[in-house]
Coordinates of C-alpha atoms in Angstrom, one line a residue:
X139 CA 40.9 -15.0 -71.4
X140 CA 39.3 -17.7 -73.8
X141 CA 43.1 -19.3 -74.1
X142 CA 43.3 -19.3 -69.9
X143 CA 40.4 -21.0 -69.9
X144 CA 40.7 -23.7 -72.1
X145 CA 43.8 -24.7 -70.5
X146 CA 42.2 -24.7 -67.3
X147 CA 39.9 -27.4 -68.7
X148 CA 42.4 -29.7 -70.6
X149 CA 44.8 -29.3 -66.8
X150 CA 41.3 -30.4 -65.3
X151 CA 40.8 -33.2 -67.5
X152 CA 44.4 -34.0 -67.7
X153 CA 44.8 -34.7 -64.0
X154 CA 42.0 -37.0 -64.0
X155 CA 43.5 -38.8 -66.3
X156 CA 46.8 -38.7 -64.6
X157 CA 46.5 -38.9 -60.7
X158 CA 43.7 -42.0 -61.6
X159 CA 45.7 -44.1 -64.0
X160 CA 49.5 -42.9 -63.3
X161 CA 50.0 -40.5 -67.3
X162 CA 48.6 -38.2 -69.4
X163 CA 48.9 -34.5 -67.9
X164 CA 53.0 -33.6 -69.0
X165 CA 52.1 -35.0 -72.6
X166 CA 48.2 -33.5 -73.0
X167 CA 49.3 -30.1 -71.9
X168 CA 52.1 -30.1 -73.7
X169 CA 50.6 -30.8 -76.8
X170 CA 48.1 -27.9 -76.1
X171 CA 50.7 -25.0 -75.2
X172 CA 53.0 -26.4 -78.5
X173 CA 49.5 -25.9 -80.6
X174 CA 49.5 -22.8 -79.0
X175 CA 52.1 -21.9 -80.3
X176 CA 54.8 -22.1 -77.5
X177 CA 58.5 -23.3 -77.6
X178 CA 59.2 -26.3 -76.8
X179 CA 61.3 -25.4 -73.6
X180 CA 58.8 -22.9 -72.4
X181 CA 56.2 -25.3 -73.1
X182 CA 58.1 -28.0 -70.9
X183 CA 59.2 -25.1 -68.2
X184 CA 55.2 -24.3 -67.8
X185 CA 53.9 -27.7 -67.5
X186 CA 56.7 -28.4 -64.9
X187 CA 56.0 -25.6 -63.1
X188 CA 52.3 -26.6 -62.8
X189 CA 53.4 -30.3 -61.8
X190 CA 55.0 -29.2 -58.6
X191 CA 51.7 -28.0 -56.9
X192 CA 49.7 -31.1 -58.9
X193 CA 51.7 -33.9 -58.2
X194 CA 52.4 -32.8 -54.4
X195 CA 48.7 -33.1 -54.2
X196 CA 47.9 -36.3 -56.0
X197 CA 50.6 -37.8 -54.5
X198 CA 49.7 -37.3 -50.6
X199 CA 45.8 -38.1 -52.1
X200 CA 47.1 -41.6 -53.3
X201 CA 49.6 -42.2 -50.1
X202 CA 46.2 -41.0 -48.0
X203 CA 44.6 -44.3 -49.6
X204 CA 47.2 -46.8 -49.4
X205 CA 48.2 -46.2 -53.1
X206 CA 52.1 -46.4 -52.7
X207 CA 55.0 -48.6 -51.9
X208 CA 57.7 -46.6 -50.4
X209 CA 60.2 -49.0 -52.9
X210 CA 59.2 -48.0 -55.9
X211 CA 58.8 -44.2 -54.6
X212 CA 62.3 -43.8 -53.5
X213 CA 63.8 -45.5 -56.3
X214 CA 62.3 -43.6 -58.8
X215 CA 62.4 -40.6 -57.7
X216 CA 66.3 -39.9 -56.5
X217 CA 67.7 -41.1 -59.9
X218 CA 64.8 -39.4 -61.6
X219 CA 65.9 -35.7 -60.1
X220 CA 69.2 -36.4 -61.4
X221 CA 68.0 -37.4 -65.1
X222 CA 65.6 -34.6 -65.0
X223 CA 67.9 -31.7 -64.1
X224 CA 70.5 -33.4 -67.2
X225 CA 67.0 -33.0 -69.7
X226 CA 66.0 -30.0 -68.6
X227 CA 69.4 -28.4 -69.4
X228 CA 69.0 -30.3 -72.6
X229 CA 65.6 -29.0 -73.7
X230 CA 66.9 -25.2 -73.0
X231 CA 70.1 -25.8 -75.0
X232 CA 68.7 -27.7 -78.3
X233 CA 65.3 -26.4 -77.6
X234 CA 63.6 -29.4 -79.8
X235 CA 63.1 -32.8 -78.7
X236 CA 60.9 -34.0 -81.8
X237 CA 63.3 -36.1 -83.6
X238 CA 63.5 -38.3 -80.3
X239 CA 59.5 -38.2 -79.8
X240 CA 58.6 -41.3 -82.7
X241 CA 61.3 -43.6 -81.9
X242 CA 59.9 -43.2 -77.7
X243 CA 55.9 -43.3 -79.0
X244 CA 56.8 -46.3 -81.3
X245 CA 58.4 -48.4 -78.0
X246 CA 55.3 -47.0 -76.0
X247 CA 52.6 -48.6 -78.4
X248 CA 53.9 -51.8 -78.8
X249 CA 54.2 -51.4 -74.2
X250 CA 50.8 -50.4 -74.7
X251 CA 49.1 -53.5 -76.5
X252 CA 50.9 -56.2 -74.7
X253 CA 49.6 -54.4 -71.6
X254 CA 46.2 -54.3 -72.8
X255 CA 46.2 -58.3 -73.9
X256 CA 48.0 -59.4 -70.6
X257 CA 44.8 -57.5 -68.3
X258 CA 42.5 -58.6 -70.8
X259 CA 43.7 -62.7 -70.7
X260 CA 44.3 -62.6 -67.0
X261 CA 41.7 -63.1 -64.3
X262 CA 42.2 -60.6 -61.1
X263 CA 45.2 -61.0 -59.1
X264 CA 45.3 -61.8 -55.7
X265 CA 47.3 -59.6 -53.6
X266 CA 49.8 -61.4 -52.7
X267 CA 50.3 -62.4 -56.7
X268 CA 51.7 -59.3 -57.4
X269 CA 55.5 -58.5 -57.4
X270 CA 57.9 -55.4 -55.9
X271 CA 60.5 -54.2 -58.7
X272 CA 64.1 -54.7 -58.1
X273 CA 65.7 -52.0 -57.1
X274 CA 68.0 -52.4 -60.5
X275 CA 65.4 -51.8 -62.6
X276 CA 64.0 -49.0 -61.1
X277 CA 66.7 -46.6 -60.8
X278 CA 67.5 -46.5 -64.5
X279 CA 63.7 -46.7 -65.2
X280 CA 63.3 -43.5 -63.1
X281 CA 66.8 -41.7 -64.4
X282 CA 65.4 -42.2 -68.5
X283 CA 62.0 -41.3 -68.3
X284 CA 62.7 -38.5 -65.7
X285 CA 64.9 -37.4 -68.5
X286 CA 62.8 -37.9 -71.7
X287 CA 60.2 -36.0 -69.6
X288 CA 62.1 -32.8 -69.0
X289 CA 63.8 -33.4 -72.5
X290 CA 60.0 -33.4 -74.3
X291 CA 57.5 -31.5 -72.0
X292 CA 56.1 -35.1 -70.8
X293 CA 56.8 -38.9 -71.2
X294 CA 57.0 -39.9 -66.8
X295 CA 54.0 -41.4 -66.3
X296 CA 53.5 -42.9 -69.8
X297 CA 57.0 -44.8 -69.4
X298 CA 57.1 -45.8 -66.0
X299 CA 53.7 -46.7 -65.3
X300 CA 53.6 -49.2 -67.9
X301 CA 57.0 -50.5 -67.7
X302 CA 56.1 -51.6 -64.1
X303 CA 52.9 -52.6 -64.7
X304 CA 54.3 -55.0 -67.3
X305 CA 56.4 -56.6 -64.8
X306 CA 53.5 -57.7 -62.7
X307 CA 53.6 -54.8 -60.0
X308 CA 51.0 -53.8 -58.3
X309 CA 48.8 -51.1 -60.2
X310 CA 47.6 -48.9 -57.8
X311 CA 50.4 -48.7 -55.5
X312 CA 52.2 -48.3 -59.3
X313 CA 50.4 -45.5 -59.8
X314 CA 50.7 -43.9 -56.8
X315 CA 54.0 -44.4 -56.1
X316 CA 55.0 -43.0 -59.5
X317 CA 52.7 -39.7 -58.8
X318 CA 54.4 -39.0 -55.9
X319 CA 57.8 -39.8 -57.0
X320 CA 56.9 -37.1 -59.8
X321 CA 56.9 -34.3 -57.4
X322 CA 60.7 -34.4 -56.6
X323 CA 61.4 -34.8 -60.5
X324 CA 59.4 -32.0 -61.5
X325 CA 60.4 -29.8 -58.7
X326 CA 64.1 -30.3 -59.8
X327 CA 63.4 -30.2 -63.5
X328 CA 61.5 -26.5 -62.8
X329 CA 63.9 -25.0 -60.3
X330 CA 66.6 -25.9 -63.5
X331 CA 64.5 -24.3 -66.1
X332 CA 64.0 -21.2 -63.5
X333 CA 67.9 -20.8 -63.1
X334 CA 68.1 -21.6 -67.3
X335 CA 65.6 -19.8 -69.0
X336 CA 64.8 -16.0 -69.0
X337 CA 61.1 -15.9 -68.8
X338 CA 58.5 -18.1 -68.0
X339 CA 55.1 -17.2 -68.5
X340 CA 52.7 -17.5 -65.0
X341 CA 49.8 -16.6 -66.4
X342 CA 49.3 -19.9 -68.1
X343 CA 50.5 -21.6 -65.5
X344 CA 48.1 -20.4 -62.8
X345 CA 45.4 -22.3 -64.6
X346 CA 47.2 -25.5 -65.1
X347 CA 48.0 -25.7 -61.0
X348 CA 43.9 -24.9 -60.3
X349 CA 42.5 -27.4 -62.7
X350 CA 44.9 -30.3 -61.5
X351 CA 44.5 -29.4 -57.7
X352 CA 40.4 -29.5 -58.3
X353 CA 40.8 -32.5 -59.9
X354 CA 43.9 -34.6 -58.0
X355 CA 42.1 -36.1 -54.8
X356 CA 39.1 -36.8 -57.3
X357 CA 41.3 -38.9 -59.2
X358 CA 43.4 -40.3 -56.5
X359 CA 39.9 -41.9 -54.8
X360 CA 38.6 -43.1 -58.5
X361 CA 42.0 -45.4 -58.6
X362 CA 41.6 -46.7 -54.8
X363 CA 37.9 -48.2 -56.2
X364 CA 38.9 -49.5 -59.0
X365 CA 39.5 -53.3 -59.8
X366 CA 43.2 -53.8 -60.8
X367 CA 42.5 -56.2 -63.9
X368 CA 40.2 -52.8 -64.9
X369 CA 43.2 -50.2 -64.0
X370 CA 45.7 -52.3 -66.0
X371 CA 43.3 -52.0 -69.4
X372 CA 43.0 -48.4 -68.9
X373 CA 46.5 -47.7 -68.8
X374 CA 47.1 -49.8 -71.6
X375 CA 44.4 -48.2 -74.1
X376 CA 45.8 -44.4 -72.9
X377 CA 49.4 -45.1 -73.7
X378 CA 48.1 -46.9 -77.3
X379 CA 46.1 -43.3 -77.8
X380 CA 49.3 -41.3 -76.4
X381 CA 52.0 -42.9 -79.0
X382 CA 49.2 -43.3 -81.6
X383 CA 48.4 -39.8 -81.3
X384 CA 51.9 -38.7 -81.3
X385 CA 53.1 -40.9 -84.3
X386 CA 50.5 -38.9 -86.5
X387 CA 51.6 -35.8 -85.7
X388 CA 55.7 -36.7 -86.5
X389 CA 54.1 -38.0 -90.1
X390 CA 52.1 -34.3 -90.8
X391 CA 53.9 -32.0 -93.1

């Protein structure tokens, strides 16, 4: 009972995190259920699971607010079901995706800074400063991380949201946009790991889906008041503390 509960808590916290500045529930949780002692497939299989109902829900919350761009949405999210059903049957048939984790966190901190010092030099943006991505960069964008994510129990948000970010996008309709895109990965990536693997655990995935739906239109209406510049910073510091945090753990014995 103490174990349900304290992954209610981190899925609460997590999707605070996650629905208000685009990251951070696939990787927290993750982390928790591997400490936990889970397999890394499981692990991945659970979290996905728990991302259908959470992203569904932060992702109407955001498009409720005016948080999307219907671009970016589509464009991530049809090559993203296709590179998520390829890791998913990757994580069940190697069953460890550490030796890729480093090389992904190393990319992801060095993303991180230049984020941070580009929101931190640049006065507010106008509106109509802002760029929509080509459609060439997203699809790829949306195929890798889709497929990191399934590959590594989490690695969507921190990888797109940044990446678009970086290219002058808009940062709420980033975020949002990339939440809801989520949904049709991770629905893909579970009904893959349903078909793959023999047994999936419910019981700690009951309390992931209750402490992200508490906390996804919470999170959703914390990112539509927001100033951009301050959005931009925050996602820049939680993808330094994501890769930092995972580049410690590859160097313990």
């Amino acid at each position: 009972m103490e174990k349900l509960l304290i992954i209610f808590l981190f899925a609460l916290i997590a999707e605070l995190i996650d629905g208000g500045i685009g990251m951070g529930y696939g990787v927290s949780l993750t982390t928790l259920l591997l400490s936990i002692g889970i397999g890394t497939a499981v692990a991945s299989a659970s979290v996905h699971m728990a991302e259908v109902f959470t992203t569904l829900f932060s992702g109407l919350s955001h498009f409720k607010l005016g948080n999307f761009d219907k671009k970016i949405f589509a464009f991530l999210a049809i090559p993203g079901v296709i590179g998520g059903v390829l890791g998913a049957y990757g994580a069940v048939k190697f069953q460890d995706a550490s030796s890729i984790r480093p090389i992904i966190s190393g990319i992801l901190l060095v993303l991180g800074t230049l984020i941070v010092v580009k929101f931190i030099e640049k006065k507010e943006m106008l509106e109509h400063e802002y760029e929509r991505p080509r459609i060439r960069h997203l699809a790829p964008l949306g195929f890798v991380a889709a497929f990191v994510d399934a590959l590594g129990g989490g690695g969507w948000g921190p990888i797109t949201t940044p990446t678009l970010i970086m290219n002058n996008a808009h940062p709420k309709q980033v975020i949002g946009s990339v939440n809801f895109a989520e949904f049709f990965v991770t629905l893909a990536i579970s009904i893959t790991f349903f078909l793959a693997l023999p047994k999936i655990d419910l019981a700690i995935v009951v309390p992931m889906i209750i402490g992200g739906l508490i906390a996804a239109p919470i999170a959703a209406r914390i990112t539509k008041k927001l100033p951009h510049r301050t959005v931009g910073i925050m996602v820049g510091v939680l993808i330094m503390l994501l890769s930092l945090r995972t580049l410690i753990m590859a160097m313990m014995p």
